[in-house]
Amino acid sequence: MGKLINILLGKPEKPNLRLKGILNEKKAFTGPKIAQVDITNNCNLNCAGCWCHSELMEELKFKGEYKEKNLSLEKIKELIDDLYEMNTEEIQLSGSGDPSMHPDFMEVVEYIKHKGFRLHIITNFTLFNKEKIKKLVDLKIDKITISFWAGTVKTYLKTHPNQTEKTYYKIKEDLQYLYDLKRNKFMPKVRIYNVVSSLNYYEIEEMIDFALEVMAEFIEFQVIDVVEGKSDSLALTEEHKSEILKQFEIISKRKDLMEIPRDKLLNYFKGKKQKEFREFSRFIKKKSYSPGFRYYLKHHKYYRAKCQIGKWNILSDVIEDNVKENAIIFPFRKKTCLKCQKLDTCSIDKARFIVKAEFLSLLGFGSFFRRVANVKDDLKQNYDVNIVDTIPCYIGWTFTRILPNGDVLPCCKAHKNPLGNLHEKSFKDIWYSNKYNEFRFLAKTEKKNHSYFKVINCYKSCDNVGMNLETHMMMKKL
């Protein structure tokens, strides 16, 4: 049994201490897999649906010293050192402010990567210039998520009231520059993230087109989480839901779509929890085609490419790479290519003798669709009430969040329930504390209507439900 556990969830013959903690229920024996570090509260945008910087938030909007709050470089390095010793795998720079607003942002990025972590930066991308973008590629940043919320200039200005058309086109240009720089290096992966509200619900297809144009690897949609009494006007209604579903019906007939869901949309995600992770589709990026080649792509069944002199790829060796290159890879016979008189002018990759058709993946569609399908025109927004209590919560072993004031949170929404502060104790001491162990035990064993979770409100759009489902599916394999 122990060997099986190691093979499934750890390195062969090496104990998986995170799994050991989950099975123990009351302790952790190693650090979190992912640490979200919010290094600043400050942001240069006032996105309409933002809980922290939107003008709709009125007196609740961040301002003054609180808005300017940064986690010091010294504390960040101490935290990173602790996480390194505790076997954390990934760090996410994210939070209530934009990480690029931190005065030592690039030094933080360098320190994290030099320690060998996977690094995911979540940003509005407005403060990056070509020099910084080149540095990100050189440092091999793993992933960048761009919070964008639009597909057109008009909607970008509606969702980002203090910005101009210049910002929209600058982001577009910079993302295209990033793609050109990282070509054949494959990192960082780019995800375009769109929060869907009453301001942009009609623009799903345009958002996909924007992601294709900037050559992003991923696109994701999320239902807006409003603050009652403040941003109620942004909530989705039943009418918006119908319009969103109509758009996906239209999208499912696009010619650049690699696959189409076999089930009708309304029945697509009933039943198994695994469907929460299923992609709706992947879209072929025609800009990635090699000049002089003709491509034949038939919905997951027939992938062929033919060169300008009529030679076909080696059908048996076609590769569908969803991890590194995000592409369908068509190999050609090296011996044949070397004899070809047009090889010098041919656009084939002459190191590997392949051409590619890259694709854009629509991630998180299961979660988005479930929340859209459960939209009620009553502003309660308990999107996750029907899924949170169907599995244990493992987040106390797999994730942590640190705020700019040093507060350590056990999950994304637990800002009212910090379990310690970095200005009082080290992260290591907080992570292994009795207080954190209490959270772990209750989160894994109790329903979320338990009094302990009242301040967290787990039923309202849990941001960690995907991580919990992923862990739960691995546990079931045992």
GROMACS .gro file of C-alpha atoms in nm:
model
  478
    1MET     CA    1   0.000   0.000   0.000
    2GLY     CA    2   0.280   0.243   0.093
    3LYS     CA    3   0.456   0.182  -0.238
    4LEU     CA    4   0.131   0.244  -0.427
    5ILE     CA    5   0.085   0.575  -0.244
    6ASN     CA    6   0.439   0.680  -0.336
    7ILE     CA    7   0.389   0.595  -0.703
    8LEU     CA    8   0.056   0.779  -0.725
    9LEU     CA    9   0.131   1.089  -0.523
   10GLY     CA   10   0.504   1.113  -0.467
   11LYS     CA   11   0.839   1.017  -0.603
   12PRO     CA   12   0.906   0.641  -0.618
   13GLU     CA   13   1.018   0.508  -0.281
   14LYS     CA   14   0.997   0.857  -0.125
   15PRO     CA   15   0.721   0.911   0.134
   16ASN     CA   16   0.461   1.171   0.040
   17LEU     CA   17   0.445   1.381   0.356
   18ARG     CA   18   0.153   1.592   0.234
   19LEU     CA   19  -0.058   1.280   0.185
   20LYS     CA   20   0.057   1.152   0.525
   21GLY     CA   21  -0.080   1.470   0.682
   22ILE     CA   22  -0.416   1.439   0.504
   23LEU     CA   23  -0.451   1.081   0.626
   24ASN     CA   24  -0.352   1.189   0.979
   25GLU     CA   25  -0.620   1.465   0.967
   26LYS     CA   26  -0.475   1.660   1.261
   27LYS     CA   27  -0.122   1.755   1.151
   28ALA     CA   28   0.094   1.864   0.860
   29PHE     CA   29   0.432   1.704   0.797
   30THR     CA   30   0.545   1.928   0.512
   31GLY     CA   31   0.459   2.270   0.368
   32PRO     CA   32   0.178   2.371   0.132
   33LYS     CA   33   0.203   2.268  -0.231
   34ILE     CA   34   0.103   2.621  -0.340
   35ALA     CA   35   0.156   2.950  -0.156
   36GLN     CA   36  -0.027   3.262  -0.271
   37VAL     CA   37   0.172   3.565  -0.162
   38ASP     CA   38  -0.001   3.903  -0.180
   39ILE     CA   39   0.296   4.138  -0.170
   40THR     CA   40   0.098   4.463  -0.197
   41ASN     CA   41  -0.250   4.612  -0.152
   42ASN     CA   42  -0.178   4.878  -0.413
   43CYS     CA   43  -0.323   4.881  -0.763
   44ASN     CA   44  -0.322   5.135  -1.046
   45LEU     CA   45  -0.660   5.018  -1.181
   46ASN     CA   46  -1.013   5.043  -1.042
   47CYS     CA   47  -1.177   4.742  -1.210
   48ALA     CA   48  -1.554   4.772  -1.177
   49GLY     CA   49  -1.603   4.444  -0.992
   50CYS     CA   50  -1.299   4.461  -0.764
   51TRP     CA   51  -1.375   4.425  -0.393
   52CYS     CA   52  -1.079   4.646  -0.305
   53HIS     CA   53  -1.041   4.924  -0.564
   54SER     CA   54  -1.375   4.964  -0.745
   55GLU     CA   55  -1.550   5.301  -0.712
   56LEU     CA   56  -1.868   5.102  -0.639
   57MET     CA   57  -1.720   4.997  -0.306
   58GLU     CA   58  -1.744   5.358  -0.179
   59GLU     CA   59  -1.622   5.371   0.185
   60LEU     CA   60  -1.497   5.010   0.165
   61LYS     CA   61  -1.252   5.094  -0.114
   62PHE     CA   62  -0.883   5.068  -0.018
   63LYS     CA   63  -0.725   5.408   0.042
   64GLY     CA   64  -0.447   5.587   0.223
   65GLU     CA   65  -0.184   5.389   0.412
   66TYR     CA   66  -0.382   5.066   0.387
   67LYS     CA   67  -0.382   5.081   0.008
   68GLU     CA   68  -0.008   5.155   0.004
   69LYS     CA   69   0.068   4.857   0.231
   70ASN     CA   70   0.350   4.631   0.107
   71LEU     CA   71   0.503   4.317   0.251
   72SER     CA   72   0.867   4.415   0.299
   73LEU     CA   73   1.137   4.257   0.085
   74GLU     CA   74   1.301   4.125   0.403
   75LYS     CA   75   0.981   3.946   0.512
   76ILE     CA   76   0.921   3.815   0.161
   77LYS     CA   77   1.269   3.658   0.151
   78GLU     CA   78   1.224   3.506   0.498
   79LEU     CA   79   0.893   3.358   0.383
   80ILE     CA   80   1.044   3.224   0.058
   81ASP     CA   81   1.328   3.064   0.254
   82ASP     CA   82   1.078   2.891   0.486
   83LEU     CA   83   0.869   2.768   0.193
   84TYR     CA   84   1.183   2.636   0.024
   85GLU     CA   85   1.276   2.433   0.333
   86MET     CA   86   0.917   2.307   0.361
   87ASN     CA   87   0.906   2.164   0.004
   88THR     CA   88   0.650   2.407  -0.138
   89GLU     CA   89   0.637   2.366  -0.517
   90GLU     CA   90   0.465   2.679  -0.650
   91ILE     CA   91   0.435   3.044  -0.551
   92GLN     CA   92   0.160   3.269  -0.683
   93LEU     CA   93   0.212   3.646  -0.672
   94SER     CA   94  -0.140   3.779  -0.661
   95GLY     CA   95  -0.390   3.938  -0.427
   96SER     CA   96  -0.581   4.254  -0.347
   97GLY     CA   97  -0.329   4.470  -0.532
   98ASP     CA   98  -0.126   4.417  -0.847
   99PRO     CA   99   0.212   4.256  -0.759
  100SER     CA  100   0.392   4.472  -1.017
  101MET     CA  101   0.311   4.776  -0.797
  102HIS     CA  102   0.552   4.650  -0.528
  103PRO     CA  103   0.870   4.865  -0.535
  104ASP     CA  104   1.090   4.551  -0.530
  105PHE     CA  105   0.875   4.342  -0.764
  106MET     CA  106   1.146   4.227  -1.005
  107GLU     CA  107   1.386   4.146  -0.720
  108VAL     CA  108   1.111   3.932  -0.561
  109VAL     CA  109   1.057   3.752  -0.892
  110GLU     CA  110   1.429   3.683  -0.931
  111TYR     CA  111   1.463   3.554  -0.574
  112ILE     CA  112   1.171   3.312  -0.618
  113LYS     CA  113   1.301   3.171  -0.946
  114HIS     CA  114   1.659   3.141  -0.822
  115LYS     CA  115   1.521   2.922  -0.542
  116GLY     CA  116   1.373   2.691  -0.805
  117PHE     CA  117   1.000   2.743  -0.743
  118ARG     CA  118   0.735   2.736  -1.011
  119LEU     CA  119   0.614   3.097  -1.030
  120HIS     CA  120   0.268   3.215  -1.133
  121ILE     CA  121   0.213   3.593  -1.160
  122ILE     CA  122  -0.145   3.723  -1.161
  123THR     CA  123  -0.154   4.082  -1.290
  124ASN     CA  124  -0.340   4.343  -1.494
  125PHE     CA  125  -0.020   4.361  -1.709
  126THR     CA  126  -0.041   4.738  -1.754
  127LEU     CA  127   0.295   4.820  -1.588
  128PHE     CA  128   0.513   4.580  -1.786
  129ASN     CA  129   0.746   4.718  -2.052
  130LYS     CA  130   0.952   4.530  -2.307
  131GLU     CA  131   1.256   4.519  -2.079
  132LYS     CA  132   1.059   4.356  -1.796
  133ILE     CA  133   0.889   4.116  -2.035
  134LYS     CA  134   1.225   4.000  -2.169
  135LYS     CA  135   1.345   3.951  -1.811
  136LEU     CA  136   1.041   3.732  -1.733
  137VAL     CA  137   1.122   3.513  -2.032
  138ASP     CA  138   1.490   3.493  -1.940
  139LEU     CA  139   1.402   3.395  -1.582
  140LYS     CA  140   1.167   3.124  -1.716
  141ILE     CA  141   0.859   3.243  -1.531
  142ASP     CA  142   0.614   2.955  -1.551
  143LYS     CA  143   0.278   3.127  -1.590
  144ILE     CA  144   0.123   3.474  -1.618
  145THR     CA  145  -0.249   3.531  -1.572
  146ILE     CA  146  -0.380   3.856  -1.719
  147SER     CA  147  -0.697   3.985  -1.554
  148PHE     CA  148  -0.866   4.142  -1.857
  149TRP     CA  149  -1.248   4.116  -1.843
  150ALA     CA  150  -1.310   4.218  -2.205
  151GLY     CA  151  -1.279   4.132  -2.570
  152THR     CA  152  -1.308   4.480  -2.718
  153VAL     CA  153  -1.183   4.830  -2.638
  154LYS     CA  154  -1.533   4.951  -2.552
  155THR     CA  155  -1.591   4.681  -2.291
  156TYR     CA  156  -1.237   4.713  -2.150
  157LEU     CA  157  -1.310   5.079  -2.075
  158LYS     CA  158  -1.643   4.987  -1.913
  159THR     CA  159  -1.478   4.734  -1.681
  160HIS     CA  160  -1.167   4.951  -1.617
  161PRO     CA  161  -1.308   5.303  -1.570
  162ASN     CA  162  -0.977   5.485  -1.510
  163GLN     CA  163  -0.807   5.352  -1.825
  164THR     CA  164  -0.794   5.467  -2.187
  165GLU     CA  165  -0.785   5.298  -2.527
  166LYS     CA  166  -0.407   5.330  -2.512
  167THR     CA  167  -0.395   5.076  -2.225
  168TYR     CA  168  -0.598   4.820  -2.418
  169TYR     CA  169  -0.372   4.838  -2.724
  170LYS     CA  170  -0.054   4.845  -2.515
  171ILE     CA  171  -0.152   4.519  -2.340
  172LYS     CA  172  -0.234   4.364  -2.675
  173GLU     CA  173   0.098   4.470  -2.824
  174ASP     CA  174   0.297   4.360  -2.519
  175LEU     CA  175   0.135   4.014  -2.515
  176GLN     CA  176   0.218   3.968  -2.883
  177TYR     CA  177   0.576   4.076  -2.806
  178LEU     CA  178   0.589   3.823  -2.521
  179TYR     CA  179   0.478   3.547  -2.757
  180ASP     CA  180   0.746   3.635  -3.012
  181LEU     CA  181   1.015   3.634  -2.739
  182LYS     CA  182   0.920   3.301  -2.584
  183ARG     CA  183   0.863   3.112  -2.911
  184ASN     CA  184   1.031   2.773  -2.886
  185LYS     CA  185   1.103   2.843  -2.517
  186PHE     CA  186   0.736   2.779  -2.422
  187MET     CA  187   0.745   2.982  -2.099
  188PRO     CA  188   0.575   3.169  -1.949
  189LYS     CA  189   0.234   3.027  -2.034
  190VAL     CA  190  -0.026   3.302  -2.066
  191ARG     CA  191  -0.381   3.277  -1.935
  192ILE     CA  192  -0.642   3.545  -2.012
  193TYR     CA  193  -0.881   3.565  -1.716
  194ASN     CA  194  -1.226   3.718  -1.756
  195VAL     CA  195  -1.467   3.786  -1.471
  196VAL     CA  196  -1.814   3.783  -1.630
  197SER     CA  197  -2.071   4.037  -1.508
  198SER     CA  198  -2.362   4.246  -1.632
  199LEU     CA  199  -2.102   4.470  -1.800
  200ASN     CA  200  -1.951   4.209  -2.034
  201TYR     CA  201  -2.169   3.893  -2.040
  202TYR     CA  202  -2.248   3.948  -2.410
  203GLU     CA  203  -1.883   3.935  -2.520
  204ILE     CA  204  -1.775   3.573  -2.458
  205GLU     CA  205  -1.678   3.503  -2.820
  206GLU     CA  206  -1.489   3.833  -2.853
  207MET     CA  207  -1.290   3.743  -2.540
  208ILE     CA  208  -1.191   3.415  -2.704
  209ASP     CA  209  -1.091   3.599  -3.022
  210PHE     CA  210  -0.874   3.840  -2.820
  211ALA     CA  211  -0.693   3.549  -2.651
  212LEU     CA  212  -0.633   3.391  -2.993
  213GLU     CA  213  -0.501   3.716  -3.135
  214VAL     CA  214  -0.244   3.762  -2.856
  215MET     CA  215  -0.148   3.392  -2.886
  216ALA     CA  216  -0.234   3.301  -2.526
  217GLU     CA  217  -0.223   2.937  -2.419
  218PHE     CA  218  -0.529   2.952  -2.193
  219ILE     CA  219  -0.848   3.145  -2.136
  220GLU     CA  220  -1.075   3.118  -1.833
  221PHE     CA  221  -1.409   3.266  -1.733
  222GLN     CA  222  -1.546   3.322  -1.383
  223VAL     CA  223  -1.881   3.449  -1.257
  224ILE     CA  224  -1.860   3.782  -1.072
  225ASP     CA  225  -1.871   3.767  -0.693
  226VAL     CA  226  -2.054   4.086  -0.588
  227VAL     CA  227  -2.060   4.269  -0.257
  228GLU     CA  228  -2.420   4.307  -0.143
  229GLY     CA  229  -2.525   4.669  -0.119
  230LYS     CA  230  -2.229   4.787  -0.327
  231SER     CA  231  -2.174   4.607  -0.656
  232ASP     CA  232  -2.518   4.443  -0.687
  233SER     CA  233  -2.567   4.598  -1.030
  234LEU     CA  234  -2.291   4.372  -1.169
  235ALA     CA  235  -2.460   4.043  -1.073
  236LEU     CA  236  -2.570   3.806  -1.348
  237THR     CA  237  -2.941   3.742  -1.393
  238GLU     CA  238  -3.141   3.462  -1.554
  239GLU     CA  239  -3.156   3.670  -1.873
  240HIS     CA  240  -2.777   3.703  -1.875
  241LYS     CA  241  -2.749   3.328  -1.819
  242SER     CA  242  -2.961   3.257  -2.127
  243GLU     CA  243  -2.749   3.489  -2.338
  244ILE     CA  244  -2.425   3.325  -2.216
  245LEU     CA  245  -2.556   2.977  -2.303
  246LYS     CA  246  -2.661   3.096  -2.649
  247GLN     CA  247  -2.309   3.224  -2.708
  248PHE     CA  248  -2.155   2.890  -2.618
  249GLU     CA  249  -2.395   2.716  -2.856
  250ILE     CA  250  -2.267   2.944  -3.133
  251ILE     CA  251  -1.905   2.893  -3.026
  252SER     CA  252  -1.948   2.515  -3.037
  253LYS     CA  253  -1.999   2.543  -3.414
  254ARG     CA  254  -1.680   2.741  -3.486
  255LYS     CA  255  -1.450   2.597  -3.751
  256ASP     CA  256  -1.138   2.659  -3.542
  257LEU     CA  257  -1.275   2.447  -3.257
  258MET     CA  258  -1.085   2.123  -3.203
  259GLU     CA  259  -1.367   1.934  -3.035
  260ILE     CA  260  -1.735   1.981  -2.960
  261PRO     CA  261  -1.909   1.857  -2.644
  262ARG     CA  262  -2.120   1.557  -2.738
  263ASP     CA  263  -2.388   1.634  -2.479
  264LYS     CA  264  -2.620   1.929  -2.494
  265LEU     CA  265  -2.486   2.216  -2.289
  266LEU     CA  266  -2.760   2.202  -2.026
  267ASN     CA  267  -2.677   1.838  -1.947
  268TYR     CA  268  -2.305   1.868  -2.001
  269PHE     CA  269  -2.188   1.868  -1.641
  270LYS     CA  270  -2.448   1.664  -1.456
  271GLY     CA  271  -2.313   1.369  -1.262
  272LYS     CA  272  -1.946   1.299  -1.207
  273LYS     CA  273  -1.726   1.548  -1.023
  274GLN     CA  274  -1.449   1.492  -1.277
  275LYS     CA  275  -1.649   1.701  -1.524
  276GLU     CA  276  -1.567   2.005  -1.312
  277PHE     CA  277  -1.224   1.996  -1.478
  278ARG     CA  278  -1.329   1.921  -1.833
  279GLU     CA  279  -1.236   2.175  -2.095
  280PHE     CA  280  -1.516   2.300  -2.315
  281SER     CA  281  -1.286   2.321  -2.611
  282ARG     CA  282  -0.955   2.415  -2.762
  283PHE     CA  283  -0.923   2.662  -3.046
  284ILE     CA  284  -0.657   2.636  -3.314
  285LYS     CA  285  -0.436   2.945  -3.354
  286LYS     CA  286  -0.410   2.995  -3.727
  287LYS     CA  287  -0.129   3.247  -3.673
  288SER     CA  288   0.088   2.957  -3.557
  289TYR     CA  289   0.067   2.777  -3.892
  290SER     CA  290   0.397   2.740  -4.078
  291PRO     CA  291   0.382   2.919  -4.417
  292GLY     CA  292   0.364   2.686  -4.715
  293PHE     CA  293   0.190   2.403  -4.526
  294ARG     CA  294  -0.175   2.301  -4.544
  295TYR     CA  295  -0.341   2.173  -4.228
  296TYR     CA  296  -0.630   1.931  -4.195
  297LEU     CA  297  -0.784   1.915  -3.847
  298LYS     CA  298  -1.104   1.719  -3.792
  299HIS     CA  299  -1.231   1.736  -3.434
  300HIS     CA  300  -0.991   1.505  -3.253
  301LYS     CA  301  -1.005   1.237  -3.525
  302TYR     CA  302  -0.792   1.338  -3.822
  303TYR     CA  303  -0.477   1.548  -3.796
  304ARG     CA  304  -0.271   1.592  -4.113
  305ALA     CA  305  -0.029   1.846  -4.257
  306LYS     CA  306   0.103   1.866  -4.614
  307CYS     CA  307   0.403   2.062  -4.736
  308GLN     CA  308   0.430   2.274  -5.049
  309ILE     CA  309   0.558   1.985  -5.265
  310GLY     CA  310   0.272   1.758  -5.152
  311LYS     CA  311   0.447   1.547  -4.884
  312TRP     CA  312   0.233   1.445  -4.583
  313ASN     CA  313   0.341   1.425  -4.221
  314ILE     CA  314   0.409   1.086  -4.059
  315LEU     CA  315   0.058   1.007  -3.940
  316SER     CA  316   0.155   0.751  -3.677
  317ASP     CA  317   0.386   0.997  -3.500
  318VAL     CA  318   0.151   1.294  -3.461
  319ILE     CA  319   0.173   1.431  -3.105
  320GLU     CA  320  -0.096   1.619  -2.914
  321ASP     CA  321   0.103   1.813  -2.653
  322ASN     CA  322  -0.115   1.969  -2.382
  323VAL     CA  323   0.170   2.041  -2.140
  324LYS     CA  324   0.479   2.195  -2.299
  325GLU     CA  325   0.401   2.330  -2.644
  326ASN     CA  326   0.018   2.339  -2.636
  327ALA     CA  327   0.007   2.222  -2.994
  328ILE     CA  328  -0.058   1.944  -3.240
  329ILE     CA  329   0.289   1.846  -3.365
  330PHE     CA  330   0.329   1.703  -3.715
  331PRO     CA  331   0.662   1.522  -3.779
  332PHE     CA  332   0.797   1.478  -4.132
  333ARG     CA  333   1.056   1.232  -4.257
  334LYS     CA  334   1.401   1.381  -4.206
  335LYS     CA  335   1.558   1.188  -4.493
  336THR     CA  336   1.292   1.310  -4.734
  337CYS     CA  337   1.323   1.671  -4.617
  338LEU     CA  338   1.704   1.672  -4.646
  339LYS     CA  339   1.674   1.570  -5.012
  340CYS     CA  340   1.416   1.839  -5.090
  341GLN     CA  341   1.537   2.124  -5.313
  342LYS     CA  342   1.311   2.370  -5.129
  343LEU     CA  343   1.444   2.292  -4.782
  344ASP     CA  344   1.637   2.621  -4.753
  345THR     CA  345   1.320   2.828  -4.797
  346CYS     CA  346   1.085   2.585  -4.620
  347SER     CA  347   0.933   2.702  -4.288
  348ILE     CA  348   0.965   2.359  -4.124
  349ASP     CA  349   1.152   2.340  -3.791
  350LYS     CA  350   1.488   2.223  -3.928
  351ALA     CA  351   1.610   2.100  -3.588
  352ARG     CA  352   1.320   1.857  -3.536
  353PHE     CA  353   1.164   1.845  -3.885
  354ILE     CA  354   0.818   1.924  -3.752
  355VAL     CA  355   0.545   2.184  -3.800
  356LYS     CA  356   0.285   2.275  -3.538
  357ALA     CA  357  -0.072   2.392  -3.497
  358GLU     CA  358  -0.086   2.564  -3.157
  359PHE     CA  359  -0.412   2.587  -2.963
  360LEU     CA  360  -0.589   2.796  -2.698
  361SER     CA  361  -0.746   2.592  -2.417
  362LEU     CA  362  -1.062   2.709  -2.243
  363LEU     CA  363  -0.997   2.614  -1.881
  364GLY     CA  364  -1.234   2.583  -1.586
  365PHE     CA  365  -1.542   2.556  -1.804
  366GLY     CA  366  -1.701   2.302  -1.571
  367SER     CA  367  -1.686   2.539  -1.275
  368PHE     CA  368  -1.797   2.838  -1.482
  369PHE     CA  369  -2.086   2.650  -1.640
  370ARG     CA  370  -2.203   2.516  -1.303
  371ARG     CA  371  -2.208   2.865  -1.155
  372VAL     CA  372  -2.381   3.018  -1.456
  373ALA     CA  373  -2.642   2.741  -1.452
  374ASN     CA  374  -2.712   2.813  -1.082
  375VAL     CA  375  -2.742   3.190  -1.121
  376LYS     CA  376  -3.051   3.324  -0.945
  377ASP     CA  377  -3.174   3.680  -0.976
  378ASP     CA  378  -3.168   3.725  -0.598
  379LEU     CA  379  -2.802   3.824  -0.537
  380LYS     CA  380  -2.744   3.537  -0.288
  381GLN     CA  381  -2.481   3.386  -0.516
  382ASN     CA  382  -2.428   3.066  -0.319
  383TYR     CA  383  -2.281   2.913  -0.634
  384ASP     CA  384  -2.089   2.638  -0.457
  385VAL     CA  385  -2.346   2.528  -0.198
  386ASN     CA  386  -2.413   2.207  -0.394
  387ILE     CA  387  -2.050   2.099  -0.422
  388VAL     CA  388  -1.853   2.223  -0.119
  389ASP     CA  389  -1.995   1.968   0.124
  390THR     CA  390  -1.980   1.674  -0.116
  391ILE     CA  391  -1.606   1.625  -0.053
  392PRO     CA  392  -1.367   1.688   0.239
  393CYS     CA  393  -1.166   2.012   0.239
  394TYR     CA  394  -0.794   1.936   0.207
  395ILE     CA  395  -0.682   2.297   0.163
  396GLY     CA  396  -0.506   2.306   0.501
  397TRP     CA  397  -0.237   2.078   0.360
  398THR     CA  398  -0.214   2.201  -0.001
  399PHE     CA  399  -0.244   2.582   0.001
  400THR     CA  400  -0.185   2.898   0.202
  401ARG     CA  401  -0.229   3.270   0.144
  402ILE     CA  402  -0.018   3.550   0.292
  403LEU     CA  403  -0.145   3.911   0.296
  404PRO     CA  404   0.065   4.232   0.269
  405ASN     CA  405   0.018   4.297   0.641
  406GLY     CA  406   0.174   3.957   0.718
  407ASP     CA  407  -0.151   3.773   0.800
  408VAL     CA  408  -0.143   3.402   0.711
  409LEU     CA  409  -0.473   3.266   0.578
  410PRO     CA  410  -0.565   2.898   0.536
  411CYS     CA  411  -0.767   2.960   0.217
  412CYS     CA  412  -0.843   3.236  -0.033
  413LYS     CA  413  -1.155   3.373   0.141
  414ALA     CA  414  -1.037   3.348   0.504
  415HIS     CA  415  -0.925   3.710   0.545
  416LYS     CA  416  -1.143   3.735   0.858
  417ASN     CA  417  -0.982   3.422   1.002
  418PRO     CA  418  -0.601   3.467   0.995
  419LEU     CA  419  -0.410   3.192   1.174
  420GLY     CA  420  -0.102   3.399   1.250
  421ASN     CA  421   0.111   3.692   1.135
  422LEU     CA  422   0.464   3.695   0.995
  423HIS     CA  423   0.557   3.996   1.210
  424GLU     CA  424   0.493   3.786   1.521
  425LYS     CA  425   0.602   3.435   1.418
  426SER     CA  426   0.777   3.268   1.126
  427PHE     CA  427   0.562   3.106   0.860
  428LYS     CA  428   0.699   2.768   0.961
  429ASP     CA  429   0.582   2.815   1.322
  430ILE     CA  430   0.238   2.931   1.208
  431TRP     CA  431   0.196   2.644   0.958
  432TYR     CA  432   0.272   2.376   1.218
  433SER     CA  433   0.077   2.547   1.501
  434ASN     CA  434  -0.216   2.402   1.695
  435LYS     CA  435  -0.434   2.681   1.557
  436TYR     CA  436  -0.361   2.574   1.199
  437ASN     CA  437  -0.412   2.208   1.293
  438GLU     CA  438  -0.756   2.294   1.430
  439PHE     CA  439  -0.851   2.444   1.094
  440ARG     CA  440  -0.720   2.136   0.911
  441PHE     CA  441  -0.918   1.892   1.122
  442LEU     CA  442  -1.246   2.088   1.110
  443ALA     CA  443  -1.215   2.165   0.738
  444LYS     CA  444  -1.166   1.799   0.652
  445THR     CA  445  -1.425   1.649   0.889
  446GLU     CA  446  -1.707   1.904   0.926
  447LYS     CA  447  -1.974   2.045   0.694
  448LYS     CA  448  -1.924   2.411   0.614
  449ASN     CA  449  -2.235   2.521   0.802
  450HIS     CA  450  -2.029   2.458   1.118
  451SER     CA  451  -1.994   2.774   1.329
  452TYR     CA  452  -1.615   2.779   1.272
  453PHE     CA  453  -1.665   2.858   0.901
  454LYS     CA  454  -1.926   3.132   0.942
  455VAL     CA  455  -1.672   3.414   0.888
  456ILE     CA  456  -1.530   3.242   0.578
  457ASN     CA  457  -1.867   3.168   0.408
  458CYS     CA  458  -1.746   2.867   0.210
  459TYR     CA  459  -2.073   2.834   0.017
  460LYS     CA  460  -2.026   3.163  -0.166
  461SER     CA  461  -1.798   3.098  -0.464
  462CYS     CA  462  -1.519   2.899  -0.299
  463ASP     CA  463  -1.196   2.989  -0.481
  464ASN     CA  464  -1.027   2.667  -0.368
  465VAL     CA  465  -1.292   2.417  -0.475
  466GLY     CA  466  -1.091   2.315  -0.782
  467MET     CA  467  -0.782   2.235  -0.572
  468ASN     CA  468  -0.995   2.030  -0.333
  469LEU     CA  469  -1.152   1.833  -0.616
  470GLU     CA  470  -0.810   1.762  -0.766
  471THR     CA  471  -0.680   1.633  -0.431
  472HIS     CA  472  -0.997   1.433  -0.374
  473MET     CA  473  -0.966   1.259  -0.709
  474MET     CA  474  -0.606   1.160  -0.625
  475MET     CA  475  -0.716   1.030  -0.286
  476LYS     CA  476  -0.983   0.817  -0.449
  477LYS     CA  477  -0.715   0.643  -0.655
  478LEU     CA  478  -0.587   0.491  -0.332
   0.00000   0.00000   0.00000
